[in-house]
mmCIF file of C-alpha atoms in Angstrom:
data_model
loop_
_atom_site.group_PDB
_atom_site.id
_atom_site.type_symbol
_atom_site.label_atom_id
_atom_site.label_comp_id
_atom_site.label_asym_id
_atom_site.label_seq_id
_atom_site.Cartn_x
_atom_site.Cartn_y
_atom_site.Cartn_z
ATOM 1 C CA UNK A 35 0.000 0.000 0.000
ATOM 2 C CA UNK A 36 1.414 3.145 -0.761
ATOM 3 C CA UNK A 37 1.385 5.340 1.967
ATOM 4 C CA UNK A 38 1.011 9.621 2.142
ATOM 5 C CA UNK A 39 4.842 9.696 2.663
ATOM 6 C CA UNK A 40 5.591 7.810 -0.482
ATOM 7 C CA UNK A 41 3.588 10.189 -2.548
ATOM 8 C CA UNK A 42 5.140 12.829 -1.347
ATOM 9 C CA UNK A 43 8.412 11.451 -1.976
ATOM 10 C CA UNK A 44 7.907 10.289 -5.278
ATOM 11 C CA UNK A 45 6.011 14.239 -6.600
ATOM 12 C CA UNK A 46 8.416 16.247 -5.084
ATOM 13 C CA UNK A 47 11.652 14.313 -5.818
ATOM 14 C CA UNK A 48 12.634 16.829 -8.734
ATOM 15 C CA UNK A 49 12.262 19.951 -6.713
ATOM 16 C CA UNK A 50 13.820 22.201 -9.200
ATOM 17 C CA UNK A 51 11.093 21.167 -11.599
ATOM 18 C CA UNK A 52 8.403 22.336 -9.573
ATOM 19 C CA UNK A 53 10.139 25.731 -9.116
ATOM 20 C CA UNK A 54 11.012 26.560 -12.733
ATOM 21 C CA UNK A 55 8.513 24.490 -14.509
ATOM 22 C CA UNK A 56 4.547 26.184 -14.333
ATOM 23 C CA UNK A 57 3.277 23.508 -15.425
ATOM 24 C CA UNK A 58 4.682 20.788 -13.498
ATOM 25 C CA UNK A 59 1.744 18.402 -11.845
ATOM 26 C CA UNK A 60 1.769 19.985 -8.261
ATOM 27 C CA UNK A 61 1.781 23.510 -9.257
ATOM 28 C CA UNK A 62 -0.932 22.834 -12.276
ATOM 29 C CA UNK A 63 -3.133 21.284 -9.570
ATOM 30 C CA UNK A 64 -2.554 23.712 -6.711
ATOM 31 C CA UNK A 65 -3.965 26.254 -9.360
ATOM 32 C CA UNK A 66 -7.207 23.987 -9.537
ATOM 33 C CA UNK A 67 -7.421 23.541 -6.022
ATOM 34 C CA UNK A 68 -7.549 27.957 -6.157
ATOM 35 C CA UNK A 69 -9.583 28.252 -8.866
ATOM 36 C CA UNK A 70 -12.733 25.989 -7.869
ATOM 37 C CA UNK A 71 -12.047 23.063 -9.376
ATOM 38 C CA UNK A 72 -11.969 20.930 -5.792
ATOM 39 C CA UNK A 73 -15.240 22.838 -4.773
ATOM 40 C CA UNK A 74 -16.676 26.461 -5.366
ATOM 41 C CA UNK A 75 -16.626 26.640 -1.424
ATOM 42 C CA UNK A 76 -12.404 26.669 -1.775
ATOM 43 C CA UNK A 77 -11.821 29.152 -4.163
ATOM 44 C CA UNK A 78 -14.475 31.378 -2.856
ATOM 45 C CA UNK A 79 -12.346 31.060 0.990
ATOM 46 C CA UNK A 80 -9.323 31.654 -0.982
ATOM 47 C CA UNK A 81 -10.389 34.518 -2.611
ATOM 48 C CA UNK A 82 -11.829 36.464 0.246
ATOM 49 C CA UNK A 83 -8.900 35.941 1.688
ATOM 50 C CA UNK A 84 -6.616 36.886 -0.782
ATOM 51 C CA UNK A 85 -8.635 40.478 -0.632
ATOM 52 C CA UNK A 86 -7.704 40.335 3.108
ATOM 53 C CA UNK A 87 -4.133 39.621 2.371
ATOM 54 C CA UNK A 88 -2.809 42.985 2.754
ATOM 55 C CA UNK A 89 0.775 42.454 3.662
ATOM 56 C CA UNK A 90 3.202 40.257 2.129
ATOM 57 C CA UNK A 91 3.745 38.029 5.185
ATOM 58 C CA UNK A 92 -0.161 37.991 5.679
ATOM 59 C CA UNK A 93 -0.056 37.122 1.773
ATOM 60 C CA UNK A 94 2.947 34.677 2.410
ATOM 61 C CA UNK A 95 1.017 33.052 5.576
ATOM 62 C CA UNK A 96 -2.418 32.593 3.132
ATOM 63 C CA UNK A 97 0.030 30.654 0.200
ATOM 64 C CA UNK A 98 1.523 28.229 2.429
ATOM 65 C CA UNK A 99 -1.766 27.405 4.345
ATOM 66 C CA UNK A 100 -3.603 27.081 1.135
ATOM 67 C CA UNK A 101 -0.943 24.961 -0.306
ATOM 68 C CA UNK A 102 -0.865 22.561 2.962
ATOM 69 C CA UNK A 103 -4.759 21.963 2.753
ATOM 70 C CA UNK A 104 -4.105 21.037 -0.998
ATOM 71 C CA UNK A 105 -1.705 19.187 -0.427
ATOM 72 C CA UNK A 106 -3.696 17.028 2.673
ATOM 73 C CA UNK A 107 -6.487 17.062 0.211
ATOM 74 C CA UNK A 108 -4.286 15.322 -2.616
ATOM 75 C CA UNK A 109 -2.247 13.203 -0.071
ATOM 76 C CA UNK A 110 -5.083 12.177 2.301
ATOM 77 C CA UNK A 111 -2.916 13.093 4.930
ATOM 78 C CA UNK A 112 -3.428 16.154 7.527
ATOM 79 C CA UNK A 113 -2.295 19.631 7.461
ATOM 80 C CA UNK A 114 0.707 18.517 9.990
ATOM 81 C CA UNK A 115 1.482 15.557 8.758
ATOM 82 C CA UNK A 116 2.493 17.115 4.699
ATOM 83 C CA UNK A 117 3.934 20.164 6.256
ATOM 84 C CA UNK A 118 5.993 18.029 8.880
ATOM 85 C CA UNK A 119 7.297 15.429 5.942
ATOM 86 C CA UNK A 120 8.252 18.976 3.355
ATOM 87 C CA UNK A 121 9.950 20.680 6.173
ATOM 88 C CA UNK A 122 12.378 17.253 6.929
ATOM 89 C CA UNK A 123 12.388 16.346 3.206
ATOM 90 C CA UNK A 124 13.049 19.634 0.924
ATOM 91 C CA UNK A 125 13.920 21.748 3.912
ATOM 92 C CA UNK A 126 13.296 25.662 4.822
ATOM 93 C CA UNK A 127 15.439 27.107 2.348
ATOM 94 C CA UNK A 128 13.884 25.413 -0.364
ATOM 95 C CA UNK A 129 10.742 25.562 0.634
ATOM 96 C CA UNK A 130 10.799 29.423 0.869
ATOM 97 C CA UNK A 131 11.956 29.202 -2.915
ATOM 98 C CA UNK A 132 8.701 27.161 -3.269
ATOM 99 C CA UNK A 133 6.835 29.909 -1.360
ATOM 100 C CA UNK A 134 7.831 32.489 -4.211
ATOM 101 C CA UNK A 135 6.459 31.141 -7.217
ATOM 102 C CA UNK A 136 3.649 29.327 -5.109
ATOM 103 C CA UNK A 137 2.694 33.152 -4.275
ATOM 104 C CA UNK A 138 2.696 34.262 -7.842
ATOM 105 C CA UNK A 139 0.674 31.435 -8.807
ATOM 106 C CA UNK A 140 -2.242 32.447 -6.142
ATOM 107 C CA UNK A 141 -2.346 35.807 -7.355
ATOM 108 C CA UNK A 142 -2.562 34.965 -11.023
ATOM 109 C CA UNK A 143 -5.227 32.412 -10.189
ATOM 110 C CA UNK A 144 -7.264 35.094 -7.778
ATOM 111 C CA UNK A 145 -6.750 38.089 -10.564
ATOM 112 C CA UNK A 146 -8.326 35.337 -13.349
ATOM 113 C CA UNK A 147 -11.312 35.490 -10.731
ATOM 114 C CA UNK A 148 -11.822 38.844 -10.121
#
């Protein structure tokens, strides 16, 4: 049986992918996740609180929750458990990386909305 960890290992073994590619798997279907395609509910939370996002650590706080509920959605895992296994796995320097384009993403996702 494969378990969340081995997911997780096996999408985000080519990290510089995900950064550099847009249209790598995880980032494609983060982007869903935003945009509705999990559930109107989602993107409509998302986007009210992208208008509350005011700061870019309140901005950079919204990207990397939103990201860990996708990514305990996709992994059937919870919130701690993904965010525990990319914080031992890619580490915090990467991840902040991640964190940049991730950010970019949401906007360009929320803007297509409004």
């Amino acid at each position: 049986m494969t378990t969340y960890k081995d997911k997780l290992k096996n999408d985000f073994n080519d990290f510089e992918e995900i950064i550099s590619n847009d249209n790598h798997i995880i980032r494609v279907l983060f982007r869903m996740y935003l945009n509705g395609d999990y559930g109107r509910d989602i993107s409509e939370k998302w986007f009210s609180r992208w208008g509350e996002a005011d700061t870019e650590k309140k901005a950079r706080s919204m990207v990397i929750q939103a990201f860990g509920e996708y990514n305990a959605t996709d992994y059937d895992c919870s919130y701690q458990q993904q965010q525990r296994w990319l914080v031992n796995n890619i580490g915090h320097e990467k991840l902040e990386e991640l964190n940049k384009v991730l950010m970019s993403d949401f906007d360009d996702v929320m803007e297509g909305i409004a």
